[in-house]
XYZ file of C-alpha atoms in Angstrom:
618
model
C 0.095 -0.047 -0.105
C 1.098 3.635 -0.306
C 3.295 4.724 2.439
C 2.113 7.467 4.847
C 4.060 10.643 4.661
C 6.585 11.061 7.560
C 6.568 14.876 7.515
C 4.298 16.396 4.829
C 5.599 19.980 5.346
C 9.337 19.193 5.186
C 9.857 20.128 1.597
C 8.000 23.355 2.007
C 10.116 24.169 5.144
C 13.391 23.162 3.344
C 12.536 25.386 0.350
C 11.826 28.409 2.696
C 14.943 27.877 4.774
C 17.047 27.488 1.665
C 15.814 30.651 -0.091
C 16.581 32.714 3.252
C 19.855 31.359 3.367
C 20.482 32.179 -0.220
C 19.450 35.865 0.292
C 22.033 36.264 3.102
C 24.717 34.734 0.886
C 23.887 36.888 -1.984
C 23.977 40.114 0.034
C 27.841 39.796 0.493
C 29.793 41.900 -2.052
C 33.344 42.408 -2.722
C 35.956 41.683 -5.546
C 36.846 37.947 -6.525
C 40.351 37.060 -6.401
C 41.587 40.628 -5.647
C 40.646 42.027 -9.234
C 40.324 45.709 -9.042
C 36.774 47.473 -9.201
C 36.740 51.049 -10.361
C 36.442 53.604 -7.463
C 33.412 55.204 -9.164
C 31.460 51.847 -9.256
C 32.367 51.194 -5.491
C 31.130 54.647 -4.448
C 27.651 54.246 -6.445
C 27.345 50.847 -4.654
C 27.856 52.590 -1.246
C 25.591 55.229 -2.003
C 22.932 52.725 -3.298
C 22.957 54.140 -6.727
C 22.156 50.808 -8.169
C 21.561 51.789 -11.796
C 24.818 53.891 -11.722
C 26.888 50.797 -10.358
C 25.358 48.501 -13.031
C 26.379 50.969 -15.801
C 29.845 51.406 -14.421
C 30.313 47.536 -14.135
C 29.076 46.967 -17.540
C 31.540 49.701 -19.131
C 34.410 47.823 -17.295
C 33.314 44.502 -18.683
C 33.266 45.904 -22.251
C 37.221 46.360 -21.792
C 37.751 43.249 -19.447
C 35.218 40.626 -20.779
C 36.679 37.794 -18.530
C 35.815 39.513 -15.241
C 33.309 36.859 -13.706
C 33.346 38.999 -10.383
C 32.067 41.829 -12.143
C 29.005 39.769 -13.239
C 28.506 38.485 -9.724
C 28.470 42.169 -8.343
C 25.840 43.067 -11.027
C 23.865 39.941 -9.732
C 24.159 41.113 -6.311
C 22.784 44.516 -7.180
C 19.937 42.996 -9.281
C 18.999 40.702 -6.090
C 18.920 43.900 -3.961
C 16.765 45.761 -6.358
C 14.484 42.503 -6.525
C 15.196 41.840 -10.178
C 16.172 38.083 -9.949
C 15.760 37.721 -13.641
C 18.429 40.032 -14.296
C 20.479 38.499 -11.441
C 20.149 35.137 -13.278
C 21.180 36.511 -16.685
C 24.322 38.056 -15.041
C 25.200 34.890 -13.280
C 24.861 32.933 -16.545
C 27.274 35.438 -18.328
C 29.536 34.688 -15.200
C 29.460 30.988 -15.840
C 30.219 31.476 -19.491
C 33.411 33.334 -18.656
C 34.563 31.080 -15.829
C 32.966 27.566 -16.548
C 35.299 25.743 -14.196
C 34.773 27.864 -11.130
C 32.250 25.906 -8.941
C 31.446 29.043 -6.885
C 29.875 30.878 -9.851
C 27.633 27.973 -10.592
C 26.687 27.736 -7.017
C 25.703 31.353 -7.083
C 23.695 30.895 -10.225
C 21.889 27.937 -8.379
C 21.079 30.172 -5.570
C 19.686 32.795 -7.568
C 17.404 30.330 -9.500
C 16.191 29.212 -6.045
C 15.438 32.755 -5.031
C 13.484 33.123 -8.200
C 11.383 30.130 -7.364
C 12.765 27.892 -9.995
C 14.090 24.564 -8.227
C 14.846 22.506 -11.315
C 17.500 24.774 -13.027
C 18.774 25.661 -9.564
C 19.415 22.011 -9.023
C 21.077 21.512 -12.537
C 23.423 24.512 -11.740
C 24.132 23.010 -8.363
C 25.080 19.733 -9.990
C 27.547 21.563 -12.172
C 29.085 23.066 -9.108
C 29.252 19.731 -7.345
C 30.933 18.226 -10.484
C 33.744 20.660 -10.071
C 33.781 20.316 -6.111
C 32.243 17.061 -5.307
C 33.139 17.054 -1.460
C 31.983 20.689 -0.745
C 29.568 20.313 2.023
C 27.572 23.585 1.483
C 26.915 22.411 -2.116
C 25.993 18.936 -0.980
C 23.599 20.483 1.668
C 21.892 22.773 -0.887
C 21.628 19.869 -3.426
C 19.803 17.673 -0.502
C 17.308 20.555 0.180
C 16.630 21.133 -3.592
C 15.967 17.410 -3.955
C 13.480 17.718 -1.194
C 12.003 20.965 -2.584
C 11.489 19.012 -6.137
C 10.089 15.779 -4.440
C 13.035 13.904 -5.411
C 14.121 12.356 -2.262
C 16.606 10.022 -3.822
C 18.665 13.015 -4.674
C 18.449 14.263 -1.217
C 19.461 10.815 0.273
C 22.474 10.565 -2.126
C 23.486 14.245 -0.999
C 23.318 12.989 2.711
C 25.132 9.913 1.974
C 28.127 11.854 0.457
C 28.022 14.268 3.217
C 28.325 11.358 5.763
C 31.443 10.196 4.002
C 32.922 13.614 4.887
C 31.442 13.638 8.284
C 30.820 9.978 9.499
C 30.159 10.958 12.898
C 27.324 13.471 12.326
C 24.502 12.039 13.951
C 21.799 14.511 12.723
C 22.759 13.689 9.282
C 21.942 10.142 9.789
C 18.533 10.986 10.696
C 18.225 13.121 7.488
C 19.467 10.244 5.453
C 17.049 7.673 6.991
C 14.141 10.011 6.259
C 15.324 10.645 2.717
C 15.907 6.846 1.884
C 12.178 6.303 3.244
C 10.772 8.945 1.118
C 12.734 7.505 -1.976
C 11.338 3.982 -1.404
C 14.702 2.663 -0.540
C 13.271 0.972 2.798
C 16.031 -1.538 3.576
C 18.613 1.343 3.529
C 16.347 3.545 5.607
C 15.631 0.918 8.145
C 19.510 0.359 8.536
C 19.985 4.091 8.878
C 17.191 4.402 11.407
C 18.724 1.426 13.517
C 22.062 3.185 13.583
C 20.743 6.528 14.399
C 18.498 5.158 17.383
C 21.559 3.386 18.791
C 23.144 6.695 19.392
C 19.940 8.453 20.258
C 17.766 5.981 22.005
C 15.473 8.345 23.659
C 14.012 10.181 20.653
C 10.267 9.631 20.120
C 9.751 10.690 16.451
C 12.628 8.784 14.915
C 11.414 5.508 16.783
C 7.804 6.080 15.501
C 9.162 6.609 11.980
C 11.311 3.538 12.196
C 8.237 1.597 13.122
C 6.438 2.724 9.991
C 9.376 1.757 7.717
C 9.355 -1.585 9.165
C 5.750 -2.009 8.556
C 6.226 -0.771 4.887
C 8.955 -3.434 4.526
C 6.439 -5.990 5.476
C 8.438 -6.702 8.780
C 5.465 -6.680 10.819
C 6.690 -8.508 13.893
C 9.508 -6.034 14.412
C 7.397 -3.117 13.784
C 5.116 -4.412 16.566
C 8.063 -4.560 18.868
C 9.248 -1.081 18.038
C 5.540 0.354 18.669
C 5.541 -1.537 22.038
C 8.856 0.137 22.803
C 7.622 3.497 21.795
C 4.421 3.175 24.102
C 6.697 2.041 27.037
C 9.118 4.873 26.779
C 6.792 7.796 25.631
C 3.320 6.593 26.777
C 1.205 7.899 23.705
C -1.218 5.034 23.787
C -3.679 6.675 21.317
C -1.054 7.290 18.561
C 0.344 3.739 19.022
C -3.131 2.217 18.710
C -3.625 4.050 15.387
C -0.379 2.770 14.126
C -0.896 -0.644 15.384
C -4.324 -0.888 13.717
C -2.905 0.072 10.366
C -0.096 -2.522 10.742
C -2.539 -5.351 11.735
C -4.781 -4.607 8.744
C -1.776 -4.779 6.351
C -0.600 -7.876 8.090
C -3.934 -9.542 7.290
C -5.300 -9.473 10.721
C -8.691 -7.858 10.196
C -10.540 -8.702 13.183
C -7.767 -7.520 15.414
C -7.285 -4.392 13.216
C -10.994 -3.528 13.596
C -10.863 -3.987 17.439
C -8.278 -1.345 17.617
C -9.416 1.102 15.006
C -13.007 1.219 15.425
C -13.112 2.979 18.835
C -10.621 5.469 17.462
C -12.677 6.050 14.319
C -15.761 6.670 16.492
C -14.105 9.564 18.204
C -12.538 10.815 14.989
C -15.063 9.882 12.062
C -13.368 12.106 9.557
C -9.692 10.891 10.146
C -8.651 9.704 6.663
C -5.929 7.296 8.106
C -8.365 5.614 10.471
C -10.829 5.337 7.546
C -8.068 3.841 5.158
C -7.390 1.351 8.024
C -10.864 0.301 8.086
C -11.129 -0.165 4.371
C -8.011 -2.281 4.313
C -9.540 -4.501 7.240
C -12.815 -4.945 5.490
C -11.071 -6.124 2.413
C -8.928 -8.721 4.098
C -11.999 -9.835 6.130
C -13.760 -10.528 2.848
C -16.420 -7.885 3.588
C -16.496 -6.897 0.079
C -19.484 -4.739 -0.059
C -18.523 -2.785 3.083
C -14.918 -2.487 1.717
C -16.190 -1.061 -1.566
C -18.367 1.603 0.089
C -15.559 2.577 2.542
C -13.327 3.026 -0.482
C -15.687 5.197 -2.240
C -15.746 7.461 0.855
C -11.982 7.644 0.677
C -12.031 8.646 -2.847
C -14.458 11.417 -2.284
C -12.257 12.884 0.688
C -8.987 12.675 -1.284
C -9.808 11.749 -4.914
C -6.257 12.518 -6.324
C -4.337 10.727 -3.472
C -2.064 7.685 -4.226
C -3.381 5.890 -1.177
C -7.092 6.354 -2.337
C -6.021 4.839 -5.628
C -3.864 2.013 -4.504
C -6.799 0.867 -2.124
C -9.282 1.108 -4.766
C -7.402 -1.206 -6.968
C -6.732 -3.668 -4.203
C -10.410 -3.725 -3.060
C -12.110 -3.608 -6.623
C -9.848 -6.108 -8.608
C -11.738 -9.146 -7.137
C -15.006 -7.567 -8.089
C -14.228 -7.088 -11.719
C -15.345 -9.641 -14.210
C -12.515 -11.440 -16.150
C -11.630 -14.020 -18.685
C -8.688 -16.262 -18.407
C -6.514 -18.534 -20.578
C -4.194 -20.885 -19.135
C -1.793 -23.505 -20.860
C 0.559 -25.837 -19.040
C 3.044 -28.469 -20.337
C 4.514 -31.268 -18.362
C 7.235 -34.028 -19.426
C 9.068 -36.525 -17.196
C 11.885 -39.034 -17.854
C 9.490 -41.676 -18.591
C 8.592 -39.782 -21.875
C 5.107 -39.254 -20.238
C 3.888 -35.706 -21.487
C 0.583 -33.838 -20.577
C -0.556 -30.529 -22.445
C -3.440 -28.996 -20.520
C -5.436 -25.815 -21.745
C -7.893 -24.066 -19.813
C -10.470 -21.254 -20.535
C -12.506 -19.837 -17.713
C -14.704 -16.808 -16.947
C -15.546 -15.251 -13.544
C -18.597 -13.064 -13.447
C -19.405 -11.165 -10.045
C -23.206 -10.603 -9.878
C -22.774 -8.930 -6.721
C -19.843 -8.314 -4.199
C -20.373 -11.453 -2.294
C -21.174 -13.859 -5.309
C -19.556 -14.859 -8.415
C -20.534 -17.142 -11.168
C -17.837 -19.225 -12.715
C -17.520 -21.424 -15.846
C -14.819 -22.981 -17.788
C -13.597 -25.628 -20.227
C -10.618 -27.765 -19.996
C -8.818 -29.810 -22.458
C -5.966 -32.248 -21.792
C -3.811 -34.534 -24.097
C -1.576 -37.170 -22.476
C 1.219 -39.137 -24.350
C 3.618 -41.887 -23.397
C 5.993 -44.291 -25.221
C 4.548 -47.518 -26.078
C 5.930 -50.307 -23.893
C 6.327 -47.887 -21.091
C 3.457 -49.306 -19.138
C 1.668 -45.900 -19.158
C 0.537 -45.871 -22.722
C -3.187 -46.131 -23.775
C -4.557 -49.533 -23.049
C -5.665 -49.747 -26.733
C -1.993 -49.729 -27.818
C -1.794 -46.009 -28.795
C 0.424 -43.468 -27.274
C -2.274 -40.845 -26.368
C -5.430 -40.287 -24.567
C -7.594 -37.255 -24.160
C -9.757 -35.717 -21.462
C -12.168 -32.848 -21.767
C -14.356 -31.000 -19.158
C -16.769 -28.512 -19.075
C -18.127 -26.855 -15.752
C -20.215 -24.171 -14.091
C -19.785 -22.944 -10.625
C -20.762 -20.565 -7.903
C -18.647 -18.893 -5.370
C -20.347 -17.125 -2.241
C -19.273 -15.361 0.945
C -21.961 -16.401 3.368
C -20.734 -14.480 6.370
C -17.444 -12.855 7.381
C -14.991 -15.702 7.444
C -16.989 -18.374 5.590
C -16.445 -18.883 1.759
C -18.442 -21.680 -0.184
C -17.785 -22.999 -3.627
C -19.590 -25.283 -5.826
C -19.287 -26.702 -9.295
C -20.746 -29.153 -11.421
C -19.852 -30.288 -14.980
C -19.493 -32.980 -17.619
C -16.187 -34.902 -18.241
C -15.345 -37.277 -21.308
C -12.189 -39.334 -21.996
C -11.175 -40.953 -25.119
C -13.445 -43.689 -26.589
C -15.398 -43.960 -23.184
C -18.801 -42.416 -22.030
C -18.677 -39.329 -20.001
C -19.566 -38.758 -16.554
C -20.939 -35.981 -14.235
C -18.144 -34.286 -12.336
C -18.603 -31.946 -9.340
C -16.689 -29.999 -6.619
C -17.619 -28.459 -3.244
C -15.451 -26.611 -1.058
C -15.866 -24.661 2.159
C -13.385 -22.223 3.596
C -13.575 -20.989 7.100
C -11.727 -18.431 9.126
C -12.988 -18.401 12.622
C -10.174 -16.151 14.001
C -7.535 -14.272 12.283
C -4.807 -16.794 12.860
C -6.713 -19.812 11.698
C -8.015 -20.840 8.346
C -9.641 -24.217 7.522
C -10.544 -25.617 4.161
C -12.651 -28.524 3.446
C -13.347 -29.828 -0.265
C -14.758 -32.840 -2.106
C -14.639 -33.472 -5.799
C -15.175 -36.008 -8.564
C -13.366 -36.457 -11.908
C -11.401 -38.866 -14.168
C -7.895 -39.750 -12.772
C -5.916 -37.727 -15.364
C -2.411 -39.016 -14.672
C -1.289 -41.122 -17.670
C -2.845 -42.147 -20.940
C -3.283 -45.512 -19.367
C -5.273 -44.258 -16.296
C -7.502 -41.976 -18.657
C -8.135 -44.885 -21.206
C -9.073 -47.334 -18.180
C -11.624 -44.461 -17.269
C -10.597 -44.702 -13.761
C -12.790 -42.176 -11.626
C -11.626 -40.769 -8.503
C -13.430 -39.156 -5.580
C -11.176 -37.067 -3.227
C -11.940 -35.743 0.283
C -9.466 -33.394 1.847
C -9.006 -30.982 4.588
C -6.365 -28.312 5.259
C -5.664 -26.141 8.360
C -3.355 -23.119 8.383
C -2.383 -21.567 11.448
C -0.263 -18.478 12.058
C 0.003 -17.875 15.958
C 2.039 -14.696 15.318
C 3.460 -12.678 12.600
C 6.413 -14.823 12.300
C 5.350 -18.509 12.097
C 3.099 -20.456 9.676
C 1.956 -24.001 10.253
C 0.250 -25.926 7.460
C -1.279 -29.291 8.032
C -3.442 -31.349 5.756
C -5.109 -34.883 5.030
C -6.642 -36.436 2.107
C -8.483 -39.599 1.092
C -9.066 -40.759 -2.526
C -11.435 -43.452 -3.700
C -10.589 -44.917 -7.010
C -13.183 -46.756 -9.336
C -10.571 -49.470 -9.921
C -10.854 -50.593 -6.284
C -7.826 -48.696 -4.960
C -7.910 -46.306 -2.174
C -5.214 -43.702 -1.134
C -4.583 -41.775 1.977
C -2.187 -38.798 2.300
C -1.177 -36.416 5.209
C 1.105 -33.389 5.195
C 2.638 -31.124 8.043
C 4.666 -28.070 7.016
C 5.768 -25.394 9.567
C 7.817 -22.351 8.300
C 9.361 -19.141 9.841
C 9.799 -15.722 8.242
C 13.507 -14.892 8.422
C 13.455 -11.812 6.173
C 11.013 -9.178 5.312
C 12.545 -6.384 3.063
C 11.679 -3.851 0.535
C 12.366 -6.212 -2.312
C 12.608 -9.686 -0.973
C 10.974 -11.888 1.683
C 12.219 -15.380 2.631
C 10.498 -17.963 4.730
C 12.293 -21.244 5.793
C 10.761 -24.295 6.859
C 10.447 -28.098 6.994
C 7.815 -30.297 5.291
C 6.824 -33.981 5.983
C 4.556 -35.840 3.782
C 3.181 -39.198 3.815
C 0.846 -41.222 1.568
C -0.106 -44.849 0.592
C -2.486 -47.135 -1.351
C -4.379 -49.948 -0.404
C -3.462 -52.036 -3.393
C -0.554 -52.082 -5.861
C -2.207 -52.064 -9.382
C -0.963 -51.669 -12.908
C -3.305 -48.919 -13.706
C -0.856 -46.090 -15.082
C -0.082 -44.488 -11.792
C 2.233 -44.636 -8.970
C 0.839 -46.523 -6.060
C 3.131 -47.682 -3.325
C 1.734 -48.992 -0.153
C 3.627 -46.489 1.825
C 5.661 -43.385 0.808
C 7.375 -40.826 3.228
C 9.208 -37.516 2.416
C 11.125 -35.107 4.574
C 12.418 -31.853 3.188
C 13.744 -28.498 3.964
C 11.771 -25.669 2.257
C 12.579 -22.054 1.262
C 10.013 -19.727 0.098
C 11.211 -16.493 -1.610
C 9.300 -13.691 -3.171
C 11.150 -10.934 -5.173
C 8.928 -7.733 -5.365
C 9.593 -6.256 -8.827
C 7.113 -3.461 -8.680
C 3.703 -2.671 -6.611
C 1.963 -5.410 -8.687
C 4.603 -7.569 -10.204
C 6.969 -10.143 -8.407
C 8.580 -13.769 -8.710
C 7.765 -16.531 -6.138
C 10.320 -19.250 -5.880
C 9.821 -22.351 -3.666
C 12.760 -24.757 -3.119
C 12.658 -28.107 -1.395
C 15.303 -30.421 -0.792
C 15.496 -33.819 1.407
C 14.963 -37.542 1.685
C 12.209 -40.019 0.594
C 11.298 -43.605 0.748
C 8.706 -45.952 -0.329
C 7.932 -49.596 0.717
C 10.097 -50.957 -2.232
C 13.158 -48.877 -1.256
C 15.570 -50.285 1.235
C 17.042 -46.741 2.233
C 16.171 -43.114 1.896
C 17.224 -41.293 -1.094
C 17.822 -37.410 -1.822
C 15.637 -35.568 -3.997
C 14.845 -32.064 -4.631
C 12.373 -29.673 -6.431
C 12.081 -26.066 -7.651
C 8.992 -24.172 -8.395
C 9.104 -20.490 -9.863
C 6.067 -18.208 -10.669
C 6.373 -14.812 -11.973
C 3.203 -12.552 -11.995
C 3.007 -9.221 -13.929
C -0.059 -6.912 -13.345
C -1.632 -8.194 -10.311
C -4.257 -5.352 -10.400
C -4.249 -4.267 -13.852
C -6.580 -4.965 -16.666
C -4.167 -7.471 -18.063
C -2.369 -9.924 -15.806
C 0.273 -12.382 -16.894
C 1.650 -15.319 -14.915
C 4.462 -17.486 -16.099
C 5.481 -20.551 -14.018
C 8.160 -23.323 -14.407
C 8.862 -26.517 -12.222
C 11.751 -28.872 -11.812
C 11.506 -32.267 -9.934
C 14.608 -34.485 -9.598
C 14.319 -37.895 -7.953
C 11.267 -37.397 -6.036
C 8.920 -40.356 -7.124
C 5.488 -39.280 -7.729
C 2.840 -38.931 -10.298
C 2.848 -42.020 -12.582
C 6.201 -43.434 -12.343
C 7.756 -45.826 -9.788
C 11.313 -45.289 -11.026
C 13.815 -42.558 -10.063
C 11.898 -39.580 -11.234
C 12.698 -36.450 -12.940
C 10.268 -34.028 -14.492
C 9.876 -30.457 -15.995
C 6.780 -28.390 -16.453
C 5.965 -25.013 -17.489
C 2.842 -22.703 -17.838
C 1.525 -19.410 -18.901
C -1.773 -17.850 -17.836
C -3.230 -14.528 -19.195
C -6.163 -12.850 -17.456
C -8.142 -9.851 -18.952
C -10.274 -7.970 -16.491
C -13.203 -5.631 -17.374
């Protein structure tokens, strides 16, 4: 989400202070480098006869055109007369006469600033710094101009260069931390705030700013600790409550956020930040209708703000109709290949209810003699399914889905297929998902050509006891029409170890187990028992506000009942998303598996898969 401005008046104050400082500097007069100035011109300046002084300086310039100091004296006089444009023209002439003198370019920058032209002022100051890169006055002026122009990255670079000259300047460290935050360099800002607060642990405002930066980085657990520290040291409970409510909403803790935010909002119903927090909490609480109304109120209050635009996109994207095309290809070392295409449509008919429909087509191929080929002696088999479904949010925290359709496989009669799913979130930290569905077993040409039907019942629990740990546990049971049965279980705890501006990392472990009641030659891997224990890594690279790359790595040991010892295997899954909230959304994925027995094979297993999905929203 859009960041809250740490100090919205800073740029205006910086510009005013800079201009006042400039006026003082420009008021100084005197010859440059000891070059003589005519006595008549000096007397005219002392007597305040500005026009006469300018005329005399100009006459001297006619015979001494390389006198940059005379141009700067003329500029001083024009500033005193209030003609900043004439002063700028004089200083431009001075820079042409002495282009390698940084002081002249700095004077031109100052004149532009007094005239209210920050961009050419910055350009002139950049020239001065290119000639005198370690000049602290120039770097300070450049930082102030960067803030004035709303270009905090320039300010941050200036403060960074100043700290190289004065590494023990503590106030500079705070200015750098703020400039990094304003420019979106949150990791650098976090480090700068931490460094500053080690030296100044009893300052309230920087501590609160540090907590906000950690929240923007997604490092919610640390942000909470900083807010608790702020409350203990400075006791401003109302301010801390406001910050915590926003943080909890951003961390997908909607009930906890509203519990803190609602009493504050009752006392300050027009507070934009509290209204924003409520909209965010309503969205993550799946109160879609209320969230949409709340966002409309925000847009009325601040129609042109980036915050209003960002939360509008977040809340309204799930309410937009869309069509999706998805293609995926799979191939393994048994020469089994599966190409699958899906076209679907989602049509919200009201905020809580969405109609869904789609068609799916799969073609499976395997070598003759592999044991996975079509039972009729051919390499391939086909599967096709059409379905219609409904998704509905019944009450906060309860989502129901149901679908029914018709599926066909090669040379066999079709069947009615269906699926039902119930998602329950009784508290912020706990999610329960229960599902049951029926379809053909689309694993290999053999399983498809045999017309094996499967019915699957499964349940999954996700528990997040705090803002650091996540535990996923699931169980499933499959009933196959060839007389086989399958059971499976999974347990996977993980911990967030890094939350940064561009990279998130979770590390964990996963244990999975499954087995079949019978070992059959039906074109799918069916050991009586299988166990796998792996270490997992979940990484997310944030490319932009709505684009990023997910990577899941797993490596560890597995064994089935036919193996005498555990063997090592690994897998890698990558998915890149572009345009998460845009009219067009593209997803590209890839998967690698090495030596994890699964799917159709009972041999040492290697597979590669890739997919692409394109969504158009209306």
